[in-house]
PDB file of C-alpha atoms in Angstrom:
ATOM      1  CA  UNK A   1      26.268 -14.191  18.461  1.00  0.00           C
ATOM      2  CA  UNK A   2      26.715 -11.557  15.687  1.00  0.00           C
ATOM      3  CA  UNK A   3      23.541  -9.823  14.345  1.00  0.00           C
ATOM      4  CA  UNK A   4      23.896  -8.098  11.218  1.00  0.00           C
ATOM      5  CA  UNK A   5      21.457  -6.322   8.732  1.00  0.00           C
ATOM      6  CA  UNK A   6      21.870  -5.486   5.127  1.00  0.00           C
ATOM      7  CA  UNK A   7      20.597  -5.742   2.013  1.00  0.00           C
ATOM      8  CA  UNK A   8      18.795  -8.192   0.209  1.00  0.00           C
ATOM      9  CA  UNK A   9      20.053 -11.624   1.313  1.00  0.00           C
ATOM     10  CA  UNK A  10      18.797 -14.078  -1.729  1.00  0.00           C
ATOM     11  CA  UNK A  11      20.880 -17.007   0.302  1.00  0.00           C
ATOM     12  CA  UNK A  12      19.073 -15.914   3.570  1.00  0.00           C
ATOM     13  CA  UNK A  13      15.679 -16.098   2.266  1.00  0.00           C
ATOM     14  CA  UNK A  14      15.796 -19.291   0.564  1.00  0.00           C
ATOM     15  CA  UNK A  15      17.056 -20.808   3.690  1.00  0.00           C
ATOM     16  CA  UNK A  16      14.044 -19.152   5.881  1.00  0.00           C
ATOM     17  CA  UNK A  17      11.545 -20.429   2.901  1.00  0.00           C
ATOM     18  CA  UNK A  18      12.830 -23.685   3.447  1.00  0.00           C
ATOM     19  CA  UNK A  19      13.135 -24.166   6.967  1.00  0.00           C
ATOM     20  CA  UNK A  20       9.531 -22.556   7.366  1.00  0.00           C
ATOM     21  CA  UNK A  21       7.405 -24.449   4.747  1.00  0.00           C
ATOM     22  CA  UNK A  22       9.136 -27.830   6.613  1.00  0.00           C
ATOM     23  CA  UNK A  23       7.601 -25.935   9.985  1.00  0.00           C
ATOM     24  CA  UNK A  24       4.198 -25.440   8.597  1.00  0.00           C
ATOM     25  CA  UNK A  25       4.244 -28.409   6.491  1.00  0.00           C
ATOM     26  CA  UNK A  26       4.913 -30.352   9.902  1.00  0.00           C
ATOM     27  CA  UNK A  27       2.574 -28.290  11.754  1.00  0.00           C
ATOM     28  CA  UNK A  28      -0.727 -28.729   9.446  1.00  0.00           C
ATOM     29  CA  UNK A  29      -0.024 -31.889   7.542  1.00  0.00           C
ATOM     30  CA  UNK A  30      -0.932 -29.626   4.419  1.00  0.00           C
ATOM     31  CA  UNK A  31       3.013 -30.728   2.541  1.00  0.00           C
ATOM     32  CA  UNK A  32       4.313 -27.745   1.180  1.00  0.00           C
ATOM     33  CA  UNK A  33       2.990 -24.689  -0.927  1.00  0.00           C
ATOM     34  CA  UNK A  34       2.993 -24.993  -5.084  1.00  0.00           C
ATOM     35  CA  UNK A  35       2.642 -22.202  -6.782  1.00  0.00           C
ATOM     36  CA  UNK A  36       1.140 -21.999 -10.425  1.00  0.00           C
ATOM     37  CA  UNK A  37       0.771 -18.621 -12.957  1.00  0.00           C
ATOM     38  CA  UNK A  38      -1.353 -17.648 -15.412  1.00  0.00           C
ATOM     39  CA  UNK A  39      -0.268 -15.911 -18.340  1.00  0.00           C
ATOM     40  CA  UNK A  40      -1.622 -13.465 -20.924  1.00  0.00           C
ATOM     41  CA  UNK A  41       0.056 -12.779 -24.412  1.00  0.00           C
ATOM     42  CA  UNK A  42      -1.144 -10.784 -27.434  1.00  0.00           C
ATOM     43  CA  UNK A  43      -1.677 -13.012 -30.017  1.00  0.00           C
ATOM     44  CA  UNK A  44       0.222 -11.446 -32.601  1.00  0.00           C
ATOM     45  CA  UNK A  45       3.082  -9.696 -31.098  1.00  0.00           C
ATOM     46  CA  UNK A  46       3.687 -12.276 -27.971  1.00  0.00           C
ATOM     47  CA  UNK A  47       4.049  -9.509 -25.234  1.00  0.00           C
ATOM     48  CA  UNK A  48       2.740  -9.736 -22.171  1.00  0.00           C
ATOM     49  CA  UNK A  49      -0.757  -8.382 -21.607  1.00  0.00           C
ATOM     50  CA  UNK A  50      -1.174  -9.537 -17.945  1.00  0.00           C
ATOM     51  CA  UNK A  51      -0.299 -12.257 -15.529  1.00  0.00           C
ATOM     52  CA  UNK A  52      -1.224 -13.584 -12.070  1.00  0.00           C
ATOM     53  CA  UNK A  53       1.014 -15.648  -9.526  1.00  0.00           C
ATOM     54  CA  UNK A  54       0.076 -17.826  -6.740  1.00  0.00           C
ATOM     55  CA  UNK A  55       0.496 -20.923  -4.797  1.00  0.00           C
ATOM     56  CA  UNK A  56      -2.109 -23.521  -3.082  1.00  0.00           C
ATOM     57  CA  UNK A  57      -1.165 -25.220   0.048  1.00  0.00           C
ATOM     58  CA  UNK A  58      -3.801 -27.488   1.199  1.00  0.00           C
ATOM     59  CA  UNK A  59      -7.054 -26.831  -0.028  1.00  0.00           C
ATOM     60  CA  UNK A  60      -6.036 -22.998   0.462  1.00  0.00           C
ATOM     61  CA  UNK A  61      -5.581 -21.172  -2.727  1.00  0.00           C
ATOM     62  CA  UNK A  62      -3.919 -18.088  -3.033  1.00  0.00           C
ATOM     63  CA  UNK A  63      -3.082 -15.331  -5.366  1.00  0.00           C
ATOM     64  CA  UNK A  64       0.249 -13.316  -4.483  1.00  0.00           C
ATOM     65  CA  UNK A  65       0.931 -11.074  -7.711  1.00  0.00           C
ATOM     66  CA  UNK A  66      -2.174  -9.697 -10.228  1.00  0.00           C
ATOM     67  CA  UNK A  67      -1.038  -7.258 -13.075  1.00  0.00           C
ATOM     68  CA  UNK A  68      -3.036  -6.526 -16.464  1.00  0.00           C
ATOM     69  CA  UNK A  69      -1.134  -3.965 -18.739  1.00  0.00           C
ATOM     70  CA  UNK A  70      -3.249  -0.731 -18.825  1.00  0.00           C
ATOM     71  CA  UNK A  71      -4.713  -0.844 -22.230  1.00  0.00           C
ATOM     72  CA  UNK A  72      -6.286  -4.192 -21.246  1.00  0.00           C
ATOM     73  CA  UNK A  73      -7.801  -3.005 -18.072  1.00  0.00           C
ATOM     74  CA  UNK A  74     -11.387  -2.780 -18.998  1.00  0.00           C
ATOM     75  CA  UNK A  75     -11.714  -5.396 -21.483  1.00  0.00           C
ATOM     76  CA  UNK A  76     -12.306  -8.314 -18.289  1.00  0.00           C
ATOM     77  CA  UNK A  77      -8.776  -9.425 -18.737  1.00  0.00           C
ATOM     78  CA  UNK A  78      -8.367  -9.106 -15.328  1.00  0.00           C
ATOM     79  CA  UNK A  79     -11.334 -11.425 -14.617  1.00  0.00           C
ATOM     80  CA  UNK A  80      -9.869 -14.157 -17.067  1.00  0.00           C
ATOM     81  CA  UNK A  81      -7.017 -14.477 -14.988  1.00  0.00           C
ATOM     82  CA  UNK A  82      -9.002 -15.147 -11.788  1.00  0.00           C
ATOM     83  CA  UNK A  83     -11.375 -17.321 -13.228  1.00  0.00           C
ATOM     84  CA  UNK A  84      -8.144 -19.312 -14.588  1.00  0.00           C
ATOM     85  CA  UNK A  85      -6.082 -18.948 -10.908  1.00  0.00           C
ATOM     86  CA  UNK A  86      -9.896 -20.020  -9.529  1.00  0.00           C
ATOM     87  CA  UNK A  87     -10.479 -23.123 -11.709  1.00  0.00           C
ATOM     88  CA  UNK A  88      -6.625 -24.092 -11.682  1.00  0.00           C
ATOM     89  CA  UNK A  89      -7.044 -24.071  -7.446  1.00  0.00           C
ATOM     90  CA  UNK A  90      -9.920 -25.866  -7.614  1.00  0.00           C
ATOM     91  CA  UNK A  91      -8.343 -28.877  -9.988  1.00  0.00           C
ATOM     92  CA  UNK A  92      -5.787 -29.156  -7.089  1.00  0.00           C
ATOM     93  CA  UNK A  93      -8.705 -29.477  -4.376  1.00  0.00           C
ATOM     94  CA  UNK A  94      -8.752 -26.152  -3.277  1.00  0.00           C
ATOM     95  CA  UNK A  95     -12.289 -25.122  -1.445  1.00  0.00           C
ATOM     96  CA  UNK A  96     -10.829 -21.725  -0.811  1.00  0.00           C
ATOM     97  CA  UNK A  97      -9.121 -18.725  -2.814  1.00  0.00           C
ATOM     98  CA  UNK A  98      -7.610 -15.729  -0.656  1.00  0.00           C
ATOM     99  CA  UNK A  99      -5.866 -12.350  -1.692  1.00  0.00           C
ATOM    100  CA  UNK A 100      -4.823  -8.676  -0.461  1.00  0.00           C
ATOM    101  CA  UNK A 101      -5.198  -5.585  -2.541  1.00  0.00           C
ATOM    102  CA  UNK A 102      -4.462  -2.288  -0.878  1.00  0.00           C
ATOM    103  CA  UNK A 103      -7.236   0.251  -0.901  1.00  0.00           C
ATOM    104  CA  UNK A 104      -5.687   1.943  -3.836  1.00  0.00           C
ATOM    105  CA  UNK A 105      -5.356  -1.096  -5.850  1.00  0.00           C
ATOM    106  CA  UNK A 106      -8.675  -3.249  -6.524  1.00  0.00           C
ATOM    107  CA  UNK A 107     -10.899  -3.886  -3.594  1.00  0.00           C
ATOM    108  CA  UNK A 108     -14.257  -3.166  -5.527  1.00  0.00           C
ATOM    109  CA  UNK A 109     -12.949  -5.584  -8.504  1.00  0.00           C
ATOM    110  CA  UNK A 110     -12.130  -8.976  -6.163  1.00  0.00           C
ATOM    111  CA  UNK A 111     -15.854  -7.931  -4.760  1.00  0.00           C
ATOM    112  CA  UNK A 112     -17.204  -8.191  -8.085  1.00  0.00           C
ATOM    113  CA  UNK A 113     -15.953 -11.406  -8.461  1.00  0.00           C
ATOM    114  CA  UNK A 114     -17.908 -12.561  -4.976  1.00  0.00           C
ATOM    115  CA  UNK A 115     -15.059 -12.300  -2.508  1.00  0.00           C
ATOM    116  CA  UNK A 116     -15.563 -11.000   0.952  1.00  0.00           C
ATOM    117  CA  UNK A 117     -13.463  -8.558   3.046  1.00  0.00           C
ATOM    118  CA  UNK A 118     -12.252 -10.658   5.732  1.00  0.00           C
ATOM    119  CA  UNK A 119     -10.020  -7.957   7.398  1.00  0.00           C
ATOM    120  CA  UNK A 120      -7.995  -5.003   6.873  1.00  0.00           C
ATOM    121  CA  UNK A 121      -4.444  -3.491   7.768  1.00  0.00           C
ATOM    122  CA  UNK A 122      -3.724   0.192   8.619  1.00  0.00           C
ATOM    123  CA  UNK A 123      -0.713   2.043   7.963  1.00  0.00           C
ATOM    124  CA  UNK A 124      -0.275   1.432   4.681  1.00  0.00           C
ATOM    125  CA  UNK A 125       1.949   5.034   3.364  1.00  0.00           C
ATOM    126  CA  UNK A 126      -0.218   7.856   1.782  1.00  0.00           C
ATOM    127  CA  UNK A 127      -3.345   6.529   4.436  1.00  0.00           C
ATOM    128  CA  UNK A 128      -4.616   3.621   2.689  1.00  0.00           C
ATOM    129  CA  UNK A 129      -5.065  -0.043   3.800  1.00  0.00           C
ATOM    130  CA  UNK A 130      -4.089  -2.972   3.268  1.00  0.00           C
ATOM    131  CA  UNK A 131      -7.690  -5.497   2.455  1.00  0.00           C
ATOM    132  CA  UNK A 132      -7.869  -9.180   3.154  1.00  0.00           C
ATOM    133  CA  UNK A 133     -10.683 -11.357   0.839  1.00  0.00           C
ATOM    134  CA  UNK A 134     -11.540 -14.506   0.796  1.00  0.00           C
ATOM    135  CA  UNK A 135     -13.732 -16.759  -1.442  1.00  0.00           C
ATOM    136  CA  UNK A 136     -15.161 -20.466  -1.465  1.00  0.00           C
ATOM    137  CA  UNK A 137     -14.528 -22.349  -3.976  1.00  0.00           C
ATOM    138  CA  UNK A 138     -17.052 -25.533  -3.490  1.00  0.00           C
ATOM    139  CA  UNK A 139     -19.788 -25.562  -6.080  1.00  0.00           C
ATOM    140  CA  UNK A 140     -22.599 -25.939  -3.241  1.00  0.00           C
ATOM    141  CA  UNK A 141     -21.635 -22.419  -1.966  1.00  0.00           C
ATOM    142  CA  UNK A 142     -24.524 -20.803  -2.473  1.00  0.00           C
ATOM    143  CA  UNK A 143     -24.070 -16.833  -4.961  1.00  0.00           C
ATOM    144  CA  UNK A 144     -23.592 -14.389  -2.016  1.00  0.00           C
ATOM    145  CA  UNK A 145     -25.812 -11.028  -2.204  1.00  0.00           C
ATOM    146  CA  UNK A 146     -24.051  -7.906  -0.675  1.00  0.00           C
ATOM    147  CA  UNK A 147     -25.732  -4.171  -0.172  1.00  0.00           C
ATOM    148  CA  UNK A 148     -24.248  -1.019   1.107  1.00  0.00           C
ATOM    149  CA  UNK A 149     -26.097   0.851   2.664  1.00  0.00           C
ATOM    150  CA  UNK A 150     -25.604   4.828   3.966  1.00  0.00           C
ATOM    151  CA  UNK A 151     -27.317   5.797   7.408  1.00  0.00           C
ATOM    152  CA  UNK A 152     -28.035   9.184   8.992  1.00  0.00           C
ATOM    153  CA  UNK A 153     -29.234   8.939  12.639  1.00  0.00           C
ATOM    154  CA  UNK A 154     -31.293  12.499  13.898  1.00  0.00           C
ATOM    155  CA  UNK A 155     -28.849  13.901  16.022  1.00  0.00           C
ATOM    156  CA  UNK A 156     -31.528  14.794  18.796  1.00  0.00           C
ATOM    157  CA  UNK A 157     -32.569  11.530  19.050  1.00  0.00           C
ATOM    158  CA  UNK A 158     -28.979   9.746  18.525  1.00  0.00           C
ATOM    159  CA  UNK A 159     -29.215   7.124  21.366  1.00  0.00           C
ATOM    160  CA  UNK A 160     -32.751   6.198  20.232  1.00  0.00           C
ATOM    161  CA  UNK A 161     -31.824   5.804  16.754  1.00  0.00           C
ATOM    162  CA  UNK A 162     -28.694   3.628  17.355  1.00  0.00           C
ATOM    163  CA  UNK A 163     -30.941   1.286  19.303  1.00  0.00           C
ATOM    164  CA  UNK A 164     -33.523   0.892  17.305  1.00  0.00           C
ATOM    165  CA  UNK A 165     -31.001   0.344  14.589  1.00  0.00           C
ATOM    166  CA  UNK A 166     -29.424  -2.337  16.320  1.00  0.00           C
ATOM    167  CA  UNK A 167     -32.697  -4.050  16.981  1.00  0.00           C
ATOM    168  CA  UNK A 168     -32.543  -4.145  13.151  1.00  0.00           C
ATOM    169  CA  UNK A 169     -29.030  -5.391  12.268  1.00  0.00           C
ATOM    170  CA  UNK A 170     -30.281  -8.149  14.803  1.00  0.00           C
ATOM    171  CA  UNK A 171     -32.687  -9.496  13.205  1.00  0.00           C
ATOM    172  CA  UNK A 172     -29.838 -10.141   9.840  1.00  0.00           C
ATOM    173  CA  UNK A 173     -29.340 -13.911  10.903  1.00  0.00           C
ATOM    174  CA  UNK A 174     -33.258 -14.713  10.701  1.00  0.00           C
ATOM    175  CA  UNK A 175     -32.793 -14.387   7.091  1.00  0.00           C
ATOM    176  CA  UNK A 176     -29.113 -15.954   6.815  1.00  0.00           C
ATOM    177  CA  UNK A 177     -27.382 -11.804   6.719  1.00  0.00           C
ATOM    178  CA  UNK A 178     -24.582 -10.728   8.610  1.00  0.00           C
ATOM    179  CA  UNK A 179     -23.028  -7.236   9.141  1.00  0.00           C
ATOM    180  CA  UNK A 180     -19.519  -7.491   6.864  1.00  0.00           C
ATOM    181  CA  UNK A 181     -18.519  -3.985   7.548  1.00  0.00           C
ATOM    182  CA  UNK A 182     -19.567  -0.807   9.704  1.00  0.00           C
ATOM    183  CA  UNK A 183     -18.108   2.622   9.245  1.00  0.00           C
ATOM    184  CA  UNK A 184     -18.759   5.329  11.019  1.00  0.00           C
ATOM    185  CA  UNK A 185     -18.036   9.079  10.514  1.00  0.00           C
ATOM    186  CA  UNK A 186     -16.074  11.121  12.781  1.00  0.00           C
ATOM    187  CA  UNK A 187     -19.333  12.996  14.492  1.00  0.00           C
ATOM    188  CA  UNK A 188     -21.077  10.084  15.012  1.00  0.00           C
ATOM    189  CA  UNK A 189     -24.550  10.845  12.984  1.00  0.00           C
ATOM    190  CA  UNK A 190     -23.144   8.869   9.854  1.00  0.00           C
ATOM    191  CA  UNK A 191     -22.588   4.838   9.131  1.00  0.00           C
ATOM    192  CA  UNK A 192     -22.138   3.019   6.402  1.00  0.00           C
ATOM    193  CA  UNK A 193     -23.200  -1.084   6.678  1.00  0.00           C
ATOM    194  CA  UNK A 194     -21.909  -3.395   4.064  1.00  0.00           C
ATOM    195  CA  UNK A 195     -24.600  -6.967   4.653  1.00  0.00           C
ATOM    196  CA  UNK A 196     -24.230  -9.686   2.973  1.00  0.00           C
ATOM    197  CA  UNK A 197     -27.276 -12.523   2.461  1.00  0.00           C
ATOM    198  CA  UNK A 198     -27.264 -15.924   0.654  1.00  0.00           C
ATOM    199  CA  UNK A 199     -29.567 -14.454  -1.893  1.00  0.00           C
ATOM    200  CA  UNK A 200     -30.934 -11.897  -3.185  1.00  0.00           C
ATOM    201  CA  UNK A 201     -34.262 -13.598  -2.144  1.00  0.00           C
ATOM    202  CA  UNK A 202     -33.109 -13.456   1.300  1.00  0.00           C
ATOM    203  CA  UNK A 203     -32.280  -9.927   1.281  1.00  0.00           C
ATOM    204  CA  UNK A 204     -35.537  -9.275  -0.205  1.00  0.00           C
ATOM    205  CA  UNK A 205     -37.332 -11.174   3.115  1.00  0.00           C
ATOM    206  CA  UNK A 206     -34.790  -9.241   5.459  1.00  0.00           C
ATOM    207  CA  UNK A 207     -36.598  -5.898   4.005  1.00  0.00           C
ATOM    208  CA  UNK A 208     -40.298  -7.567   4.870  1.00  0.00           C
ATOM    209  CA  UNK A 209     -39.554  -8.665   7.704  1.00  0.00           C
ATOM    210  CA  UNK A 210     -42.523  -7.832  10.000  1.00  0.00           C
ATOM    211  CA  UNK A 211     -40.275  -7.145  12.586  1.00  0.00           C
ATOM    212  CA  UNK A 212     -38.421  -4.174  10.987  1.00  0.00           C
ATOM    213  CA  UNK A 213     -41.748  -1.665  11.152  1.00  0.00           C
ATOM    214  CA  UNK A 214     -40.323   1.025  13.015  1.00  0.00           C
ATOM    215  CA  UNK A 215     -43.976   1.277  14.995  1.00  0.00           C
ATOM    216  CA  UNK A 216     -43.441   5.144  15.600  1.00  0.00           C
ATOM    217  CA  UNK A 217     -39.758   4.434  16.790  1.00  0.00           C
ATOM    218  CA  UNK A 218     -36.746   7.255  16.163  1.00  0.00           C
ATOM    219  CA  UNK A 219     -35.190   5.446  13.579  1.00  0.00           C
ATOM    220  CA  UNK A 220     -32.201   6.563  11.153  1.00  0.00           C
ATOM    221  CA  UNK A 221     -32.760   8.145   7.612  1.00  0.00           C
ATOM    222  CA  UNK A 222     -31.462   5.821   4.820  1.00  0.00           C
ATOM    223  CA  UNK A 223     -29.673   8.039   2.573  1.00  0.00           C
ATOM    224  CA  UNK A 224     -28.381   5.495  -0.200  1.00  0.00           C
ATOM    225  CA  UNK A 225     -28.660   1.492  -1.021  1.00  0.00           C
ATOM    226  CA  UNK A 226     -25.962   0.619  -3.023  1.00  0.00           C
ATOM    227  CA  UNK A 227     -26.179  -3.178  -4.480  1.00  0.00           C
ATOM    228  CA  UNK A 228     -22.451  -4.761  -4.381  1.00  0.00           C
ATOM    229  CA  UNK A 229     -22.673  -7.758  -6.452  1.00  0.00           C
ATOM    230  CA  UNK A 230     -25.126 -10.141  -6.868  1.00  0.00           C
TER     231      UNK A 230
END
């Protein structure tokens, strides 16, 4: 048996597409992955403002490849092109719509559009990350309501705060919330939560909760409540 690398190998990867969509076609009963595009052109001139690849397999939707030509990027082209990818997924029977952006790229803008970090890759070069979201695509899913918010925790008191501040994040599932994300700094005294709730309703009953009154407890200092999307 010879092994041998080199370059790109177009005959190579068509084989290796082929043999593993039979695999995974065999191993979910899903058939094989379609892709579709969406494509933007200026009216007058026909060149390419922006365009979007992906494929659905399933009811998994996907989106690969996401480019809008920079004087278009703050006129919501961007958002066209999802909503398109979104509503083409859905007319195959998608109920789900995943992508990756790397840190450097356009986290913030797939969260705008209500999809949720569902992991994250490090070692990307320069120190960034590679992000993982995910969104449903059923009509009953309910808007999703997500905060950040920055913590300070006395740092005489740490071990108190942290517990009392747990006792808190605990209480997130009474009111349908869940902790997406913590972050914490280097020393210790700093976090940042990212929560998400079905509402901004239930957000709003998360904060009354009678069970959050600190009651003379060490608790940590909110510093800043940041409101993701709504």
């Amino acid at each position: 048996m010879t092994i041998t690398v080199g370059g790109a190998d177009e005959q190579l990867t068509e084989l290796l597409e082929e043999e593993l969509t039979a695999f995974n076609a065999e191993a979910t009963g899903a058939g094989d992955y379609v892709p579709f595009s969406v494509r933007a052109t200026d009216d007058a001139s026909g060149a390419l403002t922006g365009g979007l690849t992906g494929w659905t397999w399933g009811d998994l939707g996907a989106v690969e490849l996401l480019w809008v030509r920079e004087d278009h990027r703050k006129d919501g082209l961007g958002t066209r092109l999802m909503r398109a990818a979104e509503e083409e997924a859905r007319r195959r029977g998608c109920v789900r719509m995943v992508v990756s952006s790397y840190s450097f790229q356009a986290p913030p803008f797939y969260r705008r559009l209500g999809y949720t970090e569902t992991a994250r890759i490090e070692g990307v070069p320069g120190g960034h990350v590679d992000v993982h979201l995910a969104k449903s695509l059923e009509p009953s899913a309910a808007p999703l309501f997500q905060v950040a918010v920055v913590l300070e925790y006395p740092a005489g008191a740490l071990d108190d705060a942290r517990r009392c501040e747990e006792a808190l994040l605990a209480l997130l599932p009474r009111h349908g919330g869940r902790l997406e994300r913590r972050l914490r700094t280097a020393d210790g005294l700093s976090e940042v939560h990212l929560l998400t709730f079905p509402s901004r309703a239930a957000y709003r009953a998360y904060l009354a909760d009678p069970d959050r009154t600190p009651d003379g407890r060490i608790t940590a200092r909110v510093l800043e409540v940041t409101e993701v999307y709504a």
